[in-house]
mmCIF file of C-alpha atoms in Angstrom:
data_model
loop_
_atom_site.group_PDB
_atom_site.id
_atom_site.type_symbol
_atom_site.label_atom_id
_atom_site.label_comp_id
_atom_site.label_asym_id
_atom_site.label_seq_id
_atom_site.Cartn_x
_atom_site.Cartn_y
_atom_site.Cartn_z
ATOM 1 C CA MET I 1 0.000 0.000 0.000
ATOM 2 C CA PRO I 2 2.112 2.918 -1.223
ATOM 3 C CA ASN I 3 1.771 6.273 0.515
ATOM 4 C CA ARG I 4 0.169 8.770 -1.856
ATOM 5 C CA GLU I 5 1.227 11.797 0.156
ATOM 6 C CA MET I 6 4.245 12.878 2.172
ATOM 7 C CA LEU I 7 2.637 13.192 5.584
ATOM 8 C CA LEU I 8 5.161 15.465 7.272
ATOM 9 C CA ILE I 9 3.125 16.559 10.263
ATOM 10 C CA PRO I 10 4.165 15.972 13.890
ATOM 11 C CA GLY I 11 2.201 12.699 13.824
ATOM 12 C CA PRO I 12 0.854 10.472 12.454
ATOM 13 C CA THR I 13 4.027 9.864 10.503
ATOM 14 C CA PRO I 14 4.471 7.976 7.211
ATOM 15 C CA VAL I 15 3.776 4.241 7.456
ATOM 16 C CA VAL I 16 5.980 1.868 5.476
ATOM 17 C CA ASP I 17 4.714 -1.096 3.474
ATOM 18 C CA GLU I 18 5.923 -3.737 5.947
ATOM 19 C CA ILE I 19 3.786 -2.174 8.673
ATOM 20 C CA TYR I 20 0.749 -1.862 6.394
ATOM 21 C CA ALA I 21 1.185 -5.526 5.511
ATOM 22 C CA ALA I 22 1.276 -6.503 9.169
ATOM 23 C CA LEU I 23 -1.757 -4.351 9.930
ATOM 24 C CA SER I 24 -3.774 -6.036 7.181
ATOM 25 C CA SER I 25 -2.916 -9.585 8.270
ATOM 26 C CA GLU I 26 -5.677 -12.002 9.210
ATOM 27 C CA THR I 27 -7.223 -11.182 12.584
ATOM 28 C CA TYR I 28 -6.576 -13.972 15.081
ATOM 29 C CA ALA I 29 -8.498 -14.489 18.287
ATOM 30 C CA HIS I 30 -6.949 -12.414 21.033
ATOM 31 C CA THR I 31 -6.132 -15.601 22.973
ATOM 32 C CA ASP I 32 -4.770 -17.476 19.948
ATOM 33 C CA PRO I 33 -1.198 -18.660 20.693
ATOM 34 C CA ARG I 34 -0.039 -17.157 17.391
ATOM 35 C CA PHE I 35 -1.252 -13.719 18.439
ATOM 36 C CA VAL I 36 0.024 -14.128 21.983
ATOM 37 C CA LYS I 37 3.514 -14.839 20.625
ATOM 38 C CA ILE I 38 3.443 -11.615 18.566
ATOM 39 C CA PHE I 39 2.167 -9.575 21.509
ATOM 40 C CA LYS I 40 4.864 -10.985 23.804
ATOM 41 C CA ASN I 41 7.548 -10.108 21.289
ATOM 42 C CA SER I 42 6.299 -6.536 20.976
ATOM 43 C CA LEU I 43 6.365 -6.147 24.753
ATOM 44 C CA GLU I 44 9.935 -7.443 24.946
ATOM 45 C CA LEU I 45 10.968 -4.960 22.270
ATOM 46 C CA THR I 46 9.231 -2.170 24.195
ATOM 47 C CA LYS I 47 11.262 -3.070 27.281
ATOM 48 C CA LYS I 48 14.411 -2.823 25.161
ATOM 49 C CA LEU I 49 13.364 0.552 23.796
ATOM 50 C CA PHE I 50 13.060 2.039 27.271
ATOM 51 C CA HIS I 51 15.689 -0.254 28.862
ATOM 52 C CA THR I 52 13.383 -0.629 31.820
ATOM 53 C CA GLU I 53 13.707 -2.910 34.814
ATOM 54 C CA GLY I 54 10.031 -2.323 35.572
ATOM 55 C CA GLU I 55 6.843 -3.023 33.622
ATOM 56 C CA VAL I 56 5.633 -1.939 30.197
ATOM 57 C CA PHE I 57 2.046 -1.502 29.071
ATOM 58 C CA VAL I 58 0.722 -1.457 25.506
ATOM 59 C CA ILE I 59 -2.959 -0.575 25.600
ATOM 60 C CA SER I 60 -5.575 0.460 23.064
ATOM 61 C CA GLY I 61 -5.808 4.252 23.220
ATOM 62 C CA SER I 62 -3.991 7.489 22.433
ATOM 63 C CA GLY I 63 -1.145 9.409 23.990
ATOM 64 C CA THR I 64 -3.702 11.304 26.067
ATOM 65 C CA LEU I 65 -4.780 8.011 27.641
ATOM 66 C CA ALA I 66 -1.131 7.328 28.418
ATOM 67 C CA MET I 67 -0.902 10.720 30.170
ATOM 68 C CA GLU I 68 -3.904 9.813 32.308
ATOM 69 C CA ILE I 69 -2.534 6.369 33.176
ATOM 70 C CA ALA I 70 0.827 7.866 34.126
ATOM 71 C CA LEU I 71 -0.761 10.415 36.460
ATOM 72 C CA ILE I 72 -3.495 8.513 38.274
ATOM 73 C CA ASN I 73 -1.222 5.564 39.070
ATOM 74 C CA THR I 74 1.422 7.715 40.716
ATOM 75 C CA VAL I 75 -0.273 10.808 42.178
ATOM 76 C CA ALA I 76 -3.336 10.539 44.426
ATOM 77 C CA PRO I 77 -6.110 13.136 44.727
ATOM 78 C CA GLY I 78 -4.932 15.948 46.978
ATOM 79 C CA GLU I 79 -1.236 15.320 46.335
ATOM 80 C CA LYS I 80 0.918 17.904 44.617
ATOM 81 C CA LEU I 81 2.134 17.738 41.029
ATOM 82 C CA LEU I 82 4.541 20.119 39.327
ATOM 83 C CA VAL I 83 4.110 20.554 35.582
ATOM 84 C CA ILE I 84 7.153 21.815 33.687
ATOM 85 C CA SER I 85 5.747 23.053 30.402
ATOM 86 C CA HIS I 86 7.512 24.017 27.194
ATOM 87 C CA GLY I 87 4.306 24.469 25.204
ATOM 88 C CA TYR I 88 0.724 23.440 24.534
ATOM 89 C CA PHE I 89 1.158 19.750 25.280
ATOM 90 C CA GLY I 90 3.012 20.372 28.508
ATOM 91 C CA ASP I 91 0.085 22.543 29.570
ATOM 92 C CA ARG I 92 -2.282 19.645 28.866
ATOM 93 C CA PHE I 93 -1.229 18.001 32.109
ATOM 94 C CA ILE I 94 -2.905 20.864 34.006
ATOM 95 C CA PRO I 95 -6.594 20.141 33.245
ATOM 96 C CA LEU I 96 -5.870 16.422 33.318
ATOM 97 C CA ALA I 97 -4.485 16.624 36.858
ATOM 98 C CA LYS I 98 -7.302 18.875 38.022
ATOM 99 C CA ALA I 99 -9.879 16.405 36.701
ATOM 100 C CA PHE I 100 -8.610 13.893 39.277
ATOM 101 C CA GLY I 101 -8.345 16.270 42.199
ATOM 102 C CA ILE I 102 -4.566 16.555 42.045
ATOM 103 C CA GLN I 103 -3.077 19.828 43.276
ATOM 104 C CA VAL I 104 -1.185 21.109 40.259
ATOM 105 C CA GLU I 105 1.339 23.893 40.004
ATOM 106 C CA THR I 106 3.073 24.949 36.811
ATOM 107 C CA LEU I 107 6.297 26.393 35.489
ATOM 108 C CA GLN I 108 5.654 27.574 31.931
ATOM 109 C CA ALA I 109 8.445 28.539 29.580
ATOM 110 C CA GLU I 110 8.154 31.223 26.955
ATOM 111 C CA TRP I 111 7.363 29.351 23.744
ATOM 112 C CA GLY I 112 10.601 28.389 22.040
ATOM 113 C CA GLN I 113 12.600 28.572 25.273
ATOM 114 C CA HIS I 114 13.569 26.261 28.145
ATOM 115 C CA ILE I 115 12.569 26.484 31.773
ATOM 116 C CA LYS I 116 15.765 27.250 33.678
ATOM 117 C CA LYS I 117 16.662 24.529 36.145
ATOM 118 C CA GLU I 118 17.185 27.159 38.844
ATOM 119 C CA LEU I 119 13.468 27.977 38.681
ATOM 120 C CA VAL I 120 12.661 24.288 39.029
ATOM 121 C CA GLU I 121 14.945 24.013 42.064
ATOM 122 C CA GLU I 122 13.295 27.062 43.624
ATOM 123 C CA LYS I 123 9.787 25.705 43.097
ATOM 124 C CA LEU I 124 10.619 22.201 44.348
ATOM 125 C CA ALA I 125 12.223 23.701 47.458
ATOM 126 C CA GLU I 126 8.692 24.626 48.564
ATOM 127 C CA GLY I 127 8.315 20.906 49.267
ATOM 128 C CA GLY I 128 5.550 18.355 49.072
ATOM 129 C CA PHE I 129 5.581 17.529 45.369
ATOM 130 C CA LYS I 130 4.813 13.870 44.673
ATOM 131 C CA ALA I 131 5.798 14.013 41.009
ATOM 132 C CA VAL I 132 6.959 16.266 38.194
ATOM 133 C CA THR I 133 5.868 15.992 34.570
ATOM 134 C CA VAL I 134 8.129 16.976 31.697
ATOM 135 C CA THR I 135 7.292 16.772 28.009
ATOM 136 C CA HIS I 136 10.473 15.539 26.340
ATOM 137 C CA VAL I 137 9.570 17.181 23.030
ATOM 138 C CA ASP I 138 6.656 19.573 22.937
ATOM 139 C CA THR I 139 4.822 19.097 19.656
ATOM 140 C CA SER I 140 3.612 22.689 19.618
ATOM 141 C CA THR I 141 7.011 24.403 19.849
ATOM 142 C CA GLY I 142 9.658 21.899 18.749
ATOM 143 C CA VAL I 143 11.511 22.387 22.045
ATOM 144 C CA MET I 144 13.269 19.389 23.616
ATOM 145 C CA ALA I 145 13.762 19.305 27.379
ATOM 146 C CA HIS I 146 17.293 18.741 28.681
ATOM 147 C CA LEU I 147 16.971 15.697 30.915
ATOM 148 C CA GLU I 148 20.555 16.087 32.101
ATOM 149 C CA ASP I 149 19.517 19.342 33.785
ATOM 150 C CA LEU I 150 16.070 18.398 35.011
ATOM 151 C CA VAL I 151 16.306 14.807 36.249
ATOM 152 C CA PRO I 152 18.883 15.494 39.014
ATOM 153 C CA VAL I 153 16.909 18.497 40.273
ATOM 154 C CA VAL I 154 13.641 16.575 40.418
ATOM 155 C CA LYS I 155 15.089 13.424 41.943
ATOM 156 C CA LYS I 156 17.091 15.334 44.532
ATOM 157 C CA ALA I 157 13.787 16.802 45.712
ATOM 158 C CA GLY I 158 12.392 13.277 46.133
ATOM 159 C CA ALA I 159 9.744 13.526 43.430
ATOM 160 C CA LEU I 160 8.854 11.009 40.737
ATOM 161 C CA PHE I 161 9.946 11.990 37.217
ATOM 162 C CA ILE I 162 7.179 11.423 34.643
ATOM 163 C CA LEU I 163 8.367 11.881 31.070
ATOM 164 C CA ASP I 164 5.964 12.478 28.199
ATOM 165 C CA GLY I 165 7.866 10.825 25.361
ATOM 166 C CA VAL I 166 5.044 10.982 22.801
ATOM 167 C CA CYS I 167 7.066 12.982 20.287
ATOM 168 C CA ALA I 168 10.465 11.624 21.281
ATOM 169 C CA ALA I 169 10.431 7.870 21.935
ATOM 170 C CA ALA I 170 12.367 5.863 19.326
ATOM 171 C CA ALA I 171 14.015 9.056 18.057
ATOM 172 C CA THR I 172 16.100 10.131 21.043
ATOM 173 C CA GLU I 173 17.325 8.373 24.164
ATOM 174 C CA GLU I 174 14.839 7.607 26.943
ATOM 175 C CA ASP I 175 16.814 5.030 28.919
ATOM 176 C CA MET I 176 15.150 4.227 32.240
ATOM 177 C CA GLN I 177 18.277 2.653 33.691
ATOM 178 C CA LYS I 178 20.454 5.627 32.847
ATOM 179 C CA THR I 179 21.580 7.520 35.939
ATOM 180 C CA TYR I 180 21.848 11.294 36.061
ATOM 181 C CA GLY I 181 24.632 12.010 38.540
ATOM 182 C CA HIS I 182 23.471 9.551 41.228
ATOM 183 C CA PRO I 183 22.494 5.852 41.188
ATOM 184 C CA ASP I 184 18.919 6.709 42.231
ATOM 185 C CA TYR I 185 18.406 9.554 39.753
ATOM 186 C CA LYS I 186 16.462 7.846 36.975
ATOM 187 C CA LEU I 187 13.303 8.290 34.936
ATOM 188 C CA ASP I 188 10.283 6.780 36.695
ATOM 189 C CA VAL I 189 7.596 6.773 33.995
ATOM 190 C CA VAL I 190 7.955 7.197 30.240
ATOM 191 C CA PHE I 191 5.088 7.001 27.788
ATOM 192 C CA THR I 192 4.391 7.488 24.104
ATOM 193 C CA GLY I 193 1.928 6.724 21.312
ATOM 194 C CA SER I 194 2.292 4.459 18.325
ATOM 195 C CA GLN I 195 1.989 7.121 15.634
ATOM 196 C CA LYS I 196 5.085 9.256 16.083
ATOM 197 C CA ALA I 197 8.713 8.134 15.784
ATOM 198 C CA ILE I 198 7.782 4.443 16.018
ATOM 199 C CA GLY I 199 6.010 4.965 12.699
ATOM 200 C CA VAL I 200 2.819 2.947 13.288
ATOM 201 C CA PRO I 201 -0.757 4.215 12.753
ATOM 202 C CA PRO I 202 -2.474 5.864 15.747
ATOM 203 C CA GLY I 203 -4.192 3.655 18.273
ATOM 204 C CA LEU I 204 -1.826 2.503 21.024
ATOM 205 C CA ALA I 205 -0.854 4.016 24.352
ATOM 206 C CA ILE I 206 2.594 2.738 25.342
ATOM 207 C CA LEU I 207 4.021 3.154 28.848
ATOM 208 C CA ALA I 208 6.954 2.032 30.949
ATOM 209 C CA PHE I 209 6.876 2.192 34.766
ATOM 210 C CA GLY I 210 10.087 1.917 36.739
ATOM 211 C CA PRO I 211 10.352 0.373 40.230
ATOM 212 C CA LYS I 212 9.628 3.586 42.146
ATOM 213 C CA ALA I 213 6.557 4.335 40.053
ATOM 214 C CA LEU I 214 5.286 0.794 40.545
ATOM 215 C CA ALA I 215 5.878 1.169 44.278
ATOM 216 C CA ALA I 216 3.897 4.402 44.252
ATOM 217 C CA ARG I 217 0.936 2.575 42.757
ATOM 218 C CA GLU I 218 1.238 -0.242 45.295
ATOM 219 C CA ALA I 219 1.094 2.316 48.091
ATOM 220 C CA MET I 220 -2.226 3.708 46.807
ATOM 221 C CA PRO I 221 -5.306 1.827 48.075
ATOM 222 C CA SER I 222 -7.132 2.586 44.835
ATOM 223 C CA VAL I 223 -7.099 4.902 41.848
ATOM 224 C CA LEU I 224 -9.821 6.837 40.050
ATOM 225 C CA GLY I 225 -9.932 4.468 37.141
ATOM 226 C CA TYR I 226 -10.621 0.901 36.101
ATOM 227 C CA TYR I 227 -9.384 0.570 32.518
ATOM 228 C CA THR I 228 -6.591 2.987 33.486
ATOM 229 C CA ASP I 229 -5.463 1.133 36.633
ATOM 230 C CA ILE I 230 -2.125 -0.514 35.870
ATOM 231 C CA LYS I 231 -2.776 -3.162 38.536
ATOM 232 C CA ASN I 232 -5.447 -4.544 36.206
ATOM 233 C CA TRP I 233 -2.932 -4.728 33.362
ATOM 234 C CA VAL I 234 0.241 -6.107 34.930
ATOM 235 C CA SER I 235 -0.824 -9.743 34.720
ATOM 236 C CA ILE I 236 -1.944 -9.248 31.107
ATOM 237 C CA MET I 237 1.362 -7.706 30.082
ATOM 238 C CA ASN I 238 3.200 -10.588 31.750
ATOM 239 C CA ASP I 239 0.951 -13.138 30.027
ATOM 240 C CA PRO I 240 -0.951 -11.674 27.035
ATOM 241 C CA GLY I 241 -2.900 -14.919 26.722
ATOM 242 C CA LYS I 242 -4.991 -13.858 29.709
ATOM 243 C CA TYR I 243 -8.108 -11.773 29.203
ATOM 244 C CA TYR I 244 -8.911 -8.388 30.728
ATOM 245 C CA ALA I 245 -9.956 -6.164 27.815
ATOM 246 C CA THR I 246 -9.816 -7.179 24.168
ATOM 247 C CA PRO I 247 -6.518 -5.993 22.672
ATOM 248 C CA PRO I 248 -6.465 -4.331 19.233
ATOM 249 C CA VAL I 249 -5.134 -7.424 17.492
ATOM 250 C CA ASN I 250 -4.172 -5.893 14.149
ATOM 251 C CA MET I 251 -2.635 -2.832 15.765
ATOM 252 C CA ILE I 252 -0.448 -5.132 17.836
ATOM 253 C CA TYR I 253 0.682 -6.797 14.591
ATOM 254 C CA ALA I 254 1.596 -3.370 13.234
ATOM 255 C CA PHE I 255 3.284 -2.270 16.451
ATOM 256 C CA ASN I 256 5.345 -5.434 16.603
ATOM 257 C CA LYS I 257 6.556 -4.879 13.040
ATOM 258 C CA GLY I 258 7.262 -1.223 13.788
ATOM 259 C CA MET I 259 9.352 -2.154 16.799
ATOM 260 C CA GLU I 260 11.219 -4.777 14.794
ATOM 261 C CA ILE I 261 12.094 -2.059 12.265
ATOM 262 C CA VAL I 262 13.273 0.222 15.072
ATOM 263 C CA MET I 263 15.512 -2.469 16.531
ATOM 264 C CA ALA I 264 16.831 -3.600 13.157
ATOM 265 C CA GLU I 265 18.092 -0.085 12.515
ATOM 266 C CA GLY I 266 19.596 0.018 15.992
ATOM 267 C CA LEU I 267 18.731 2.591 18.637
ATOM 268 C CA THR I 268 22.032 4.460 18.496
ATOM 269 C CA THR I 269 21.888 4.683 14.702
ATOM 270 C CA ARG I 270 18.230 5.721 14.791
ATOM 271 C CA TYR I 271 18.889 8.452 17.342
ATOM 272 C CA ARG I 272 21.807 9.759 15.307
ATOM 273 C CA ARG I 273 19.689 9.805 12.144
ATOM 274 C CA HIS I 274 16.917 11.799 13.789
ATOM 275 C CA HIS I 275 19.243 14.376 15.305
ATOM 276 C CA ALA I 276 20.994 14.837 11.966
ATOM 277 C CA LEU I 277 17.710 15.083 10.099
ATOM 278 C CA GLY I 278 16.319 17.746 12.424
ATOM 279 C CA ARG I 279 19.366 19.970 12.033
ATOM 280 C CA ALA I 280 19.458 19.447 8.281
ATOM 281 C CA VAL I 281 15.781 20.267 7.724
ATOM 282 C CA ARG I 282 16.073 23.476 9.716
ATOM 283 C CA ALA I 283 19.250 24.446 7.877
ATOM 284 C CA GLY I 284 17.722 23.777 4.473
ATOM 285 C CA LEU I 285 14.572 25.770 5.220
ATOM 286 C CA GLY I 286 16.745 28.525 6.676
ATOM 287 C CA VAL I 287 18.057 29.243 3.180
ATOM 288 C CA TYR I 288 14.514 30.409 2.366
ATOM 289 C CA GLY I 289 14.505 32.831 5.299
ATOM 290 C CA MET I 290 12.436 30.445 7.403
ATOM 291 C CA LYS I 291 13.578 30.530 11.015
ATOM 292 C CA PRO I 292 12.819 27.856 13.630
ATOM 293 C CA LEU I 293 11.039 28.990 16.764
ATOM 294 C CA ALA I 294 13.492 26.979 18.873
ATOM 295 C CA SER I 295 17.228 27.606 18.597
ATOM 296 C CA GLU I 296 19.483 24.634 17.853
ATOM 297 C CA GLU I 297 20.458 24.476 21.530
ATOM 298 C CA VAL I 298 16.900 23.480 22.468
ATOM 299 C CA ALA I 299 15.482 22.196 19.157
ATOM 300 C CA ALA I 300 14.003 18.712 18.850
ATOM 301 C CA PRO I 301 15.135 15.950 16.494
ATOM 302 C CA THR I 302 11.558 14.989 15.654
ATOM 303 C CA LEU I 303 9.774 18.132 14.498
ATOM 304 C CA SER I 304 10.334 21.817 13.956
ATOM 305 C CA CYS I 305 8.108 24.845 14.340
ATOM 306 C CA ILE I 306 9.107 27.153 11.485
ATOM 307 C CA LEU I 307 8.301 30.866 11.345
ATOM 308 C CA TYR I 308 7.192 32.217 7.977
ATOM 309 C CA PRO I 309 9.096 34.921 6.123
ATOM 310 C CA GLU I 310 7.193 38.172 5.991
ATOM 311 C CA GLY I 311 4.284 38.166 3.565
ATOM 312 C CA VAL I 312 3.641 34.402 3.368
ATOM 313 C CA ASN I 313 0.027 33.448 4.001
ATOM 314 C CA ASP I 314 -0.173 30.310 6.134
ATOM 315 C CA ALA I 315 -3.413 28.838 4.794
ATOM 316 C CA GLU I 316 -2.459 29.416 1.160
ATOM 317 C CA PHE I 317 1.053 28.052 1.667
ATOM 318 C CA ARG I 318 -0.107 24.822 3.283
ATOM 319 C CA SER I 319 -2.942 24.414 0.786
ATOM 320 C CA ARG I 320 -0.576 24.743 -2.172
ATOM 321 C CA LEU I 321 1.818 22.213 -0.618
ATOM 322 C CA ALA I 322 -1.034 19.797 -0.002
ATOM 323 C CA ALA I 323 -2.029 20.036 -3.659
ATOM 324 C CA LYS I 324 1.533 18.909 -4.472
ATOM 325 C CA GLY I 325 1.199 15.931 -2.136
ATOM 326 C CA MET I 326 3.058 17.296 0.885
ATOM 327 C CA VAL I 327 1.121 17.766 4.118
ATOM 328 C CA ILE I 328 2.429 19.906 6.983
ATOM 329 C CA ALA I 329 0.684 21.212 10.092
ATOM 330 C CA GLY I 330 -0.333 24.662 11.174
ATOM 331 C CA SER I 331 0.810 26.099 14.467
ATOM 332 C CA LEU I 332 -1.154 26.455 17.689
ATOM 333 C CA ALA I 333 -2.338 29.219 19.990
ATOM 334 C CA SER I 334 -0.546 32.547 19.516
ATOM 335 C CA LEU I 335 1.573 31.133 16.675
ATOM 336 C CA ALA I 336 -1.433 30.193 14.523
ATOM 337 C CA GLY I 337 -0.949 31.696 11.067
ATOM 338 C CA LYS I 338 2.611 32.764 11.845
ATOM 339 C CA ALA I 339 4.373 29.436 11.584
ATOM 340 C CA PHE I 340 4.021 25.847 10.415
ATOM 341 C CA ARG I 341 5.137 22.588 11.968
ATOM 342 C CA ILE I 342 6.998 19.939 10.030
ATOM 343 C CA GLY I 343 7.650 16.463 11.358
ATOM 344 C CA HIS I 344 10.926 14.696 10.555
ATOM 345 C CA MET I 345 10.643 11.443 12.463
ATOM 346 C CA GLY I 346 9.899 7.789 12.147
ATOM 347 C CA ASN I 347 10.541 5.784 9.003
ATOM 348 C CA VAL I 348 11.280 8.779 6.810
ATOM 349 C CA THR I 349 14.182 9.107 4.380
ATOM 350 C CA GLU I 350 16.690 11.617 3.135
ATOM 351 C CA GLU I 351 15.045 11.476 -0.293
ATOM 352 C CA MET I 352 11.691 12.491 1.157
ATOM 353 C CA PHE I 353 13.143 15.642 2.652
ATOM 354 C CA VAL I 354 15.101 16.583 -0.440
ATOM 355 C CA LYS I 355 11.752 16.485 -2.214
ATOM 356 C CA ALA I 356 10.068 18.376 0.624
ATOM 357 C CA ILE I 357 12.588 21.210 0.508
ATOM 358 C CA GLU I 358 12.173 21.426 -3.252
ATOM 359 C CA LEU I 359 8.381 21.628 -2.909
ATOM 360 C CA VAL I 360 8.615 24.325 -0.248
ATOM 361 C CA GLY I 361 10.877 26.370 -2.540
ATOM 362 C CA GLU I 362 8.553 25.917 -5.520
ATOM 363 C CA THR I 363 5.578 27.010 -3.454
ATOM 364 C CA LEU I 364 7.328 30.086 -2.124
ATOM 365 C CA LYS I 365 8.224 31.112 -5.669
ATOM 366 C CA GLU I 366 4.643 30.620 -6.788
ATOM 367 C CA MET I 367 3.590 32.959 -3.977
ATOM 368 C CA GLY I 368 6.058 35.649 -5.023
ATOM 369 C CA THR I 369 8.881 34.975 -2.551
ATOM 370 C CA ASP I 370 12.442 34.417 -3.737
ATOM 371 C CA ALA I 371 13.735 30.913 -3.068
ATOM 372 C CA ASN I 372 17.062 29.405 -4.068
ATOM 373 C CA ILE I 373 16.017 25.766 -4.250
ATOM 374 C CA GLY I 374 19.400 24.390 -5.249
ATOM 375 C CA GLU I 375 21.155 26.128 -2.381
ATOM 376 C CA ALA I 376 18.535 24.942 0.100
ATOM 377 C CA VAL I 377 18.827 21.323 -1.012
ATOM 378 C CA ASP I 378 22.618 21.496 -0.935
ATOM 379 C CA LYS I 379 22.547 22.916 2.592
ATOM 380 C CA PHE I 380 20.220 20.148 3.737
ATOM 381 C CA LYS I 381 22.504 17.471 2.296
ATOM 382 C CA GLU I 382 25.632 19.086 3.678
ATOM 383 C CA ILE I 383 24.308 19.223 7.237
ATOM 384 C CA TYR I 384 22.669 15.802 7.094
ATOM 385 C CA HIS I 385 25.769 13.993 5.898
ATOM 386 C CA SER I 386 28.169 15.897 8.155
ATOM 387 C CA ALA I 387 26.007 15.113 11.197
#
């Protein structure tokens, strides 16, 4: 099933033929040993992705479901949560926490910037925070959090570190056994969705809970959820032949194939490719006078929020690109109409982005803006291959 368009939004990302083939395979019974074997393999690969010594959960649902599962299984009603936000999706933890009676406080960065760790230290010094949420890559701004700065500060304060890896997992390191300056300073929860850098269609919430997060759930008499209570899922994840809720059989096929592709490339190689691709895309578009919202010091490897040159109409620009078979996303909140977002993650190729940069240049020229297409493509290739 060939892709008819270049879907270069921040997710869903392009799906390759091997994954489409897996998705369209015959649907087995959810307790069929053939399916159970596939599900078990996908769970083992998920453990390798996050290098966790805890539990992983692959459940029918979206990244928003994963956010909810991460919160209600670690923070009880009335307990304090600190949200460190670098954009729209970091802010999303606020209403989610309030819906479950969690006391939430927030540190919000200016869009395109980082929260300084000194501000985090100051806030955590107030005491009483059960957990801190950090969005590894905020899909609205293209900013990537610096875990090396934040994890030690959070863990020193005795809080759980919950990492939203929706737009980062399988594109940049999220190693749950990595230590950040102290043997106990590790990530406690990481979660993602199937449709971003893993490169599978939307439909799966994917989480990893480390030992301290699992202990936090054990210490809670109950949680405000049934489907979202990880205690109801642990036995299923350890033996997918058991029944609790019907798994999305064909999506598990697709996820398993997606994870096999990730591991066949190799995590180190995949991370290097994404970081190189992000820098190269921004450099190539920069030739057209298009500036990223986030500087290279804080920019993500998975997507970029790109500010338009003066005089470029957002709706017309994206409509013209779509007519050429290239789909990008508009920007959110105060940036709506002023910038676009382009995803460069998952099972994408250098050739796709050479074509993308050419199409952007052609569209700018059609709209009356000068664009040196050859120079832009050369800059992309130069940066990509040097990185």
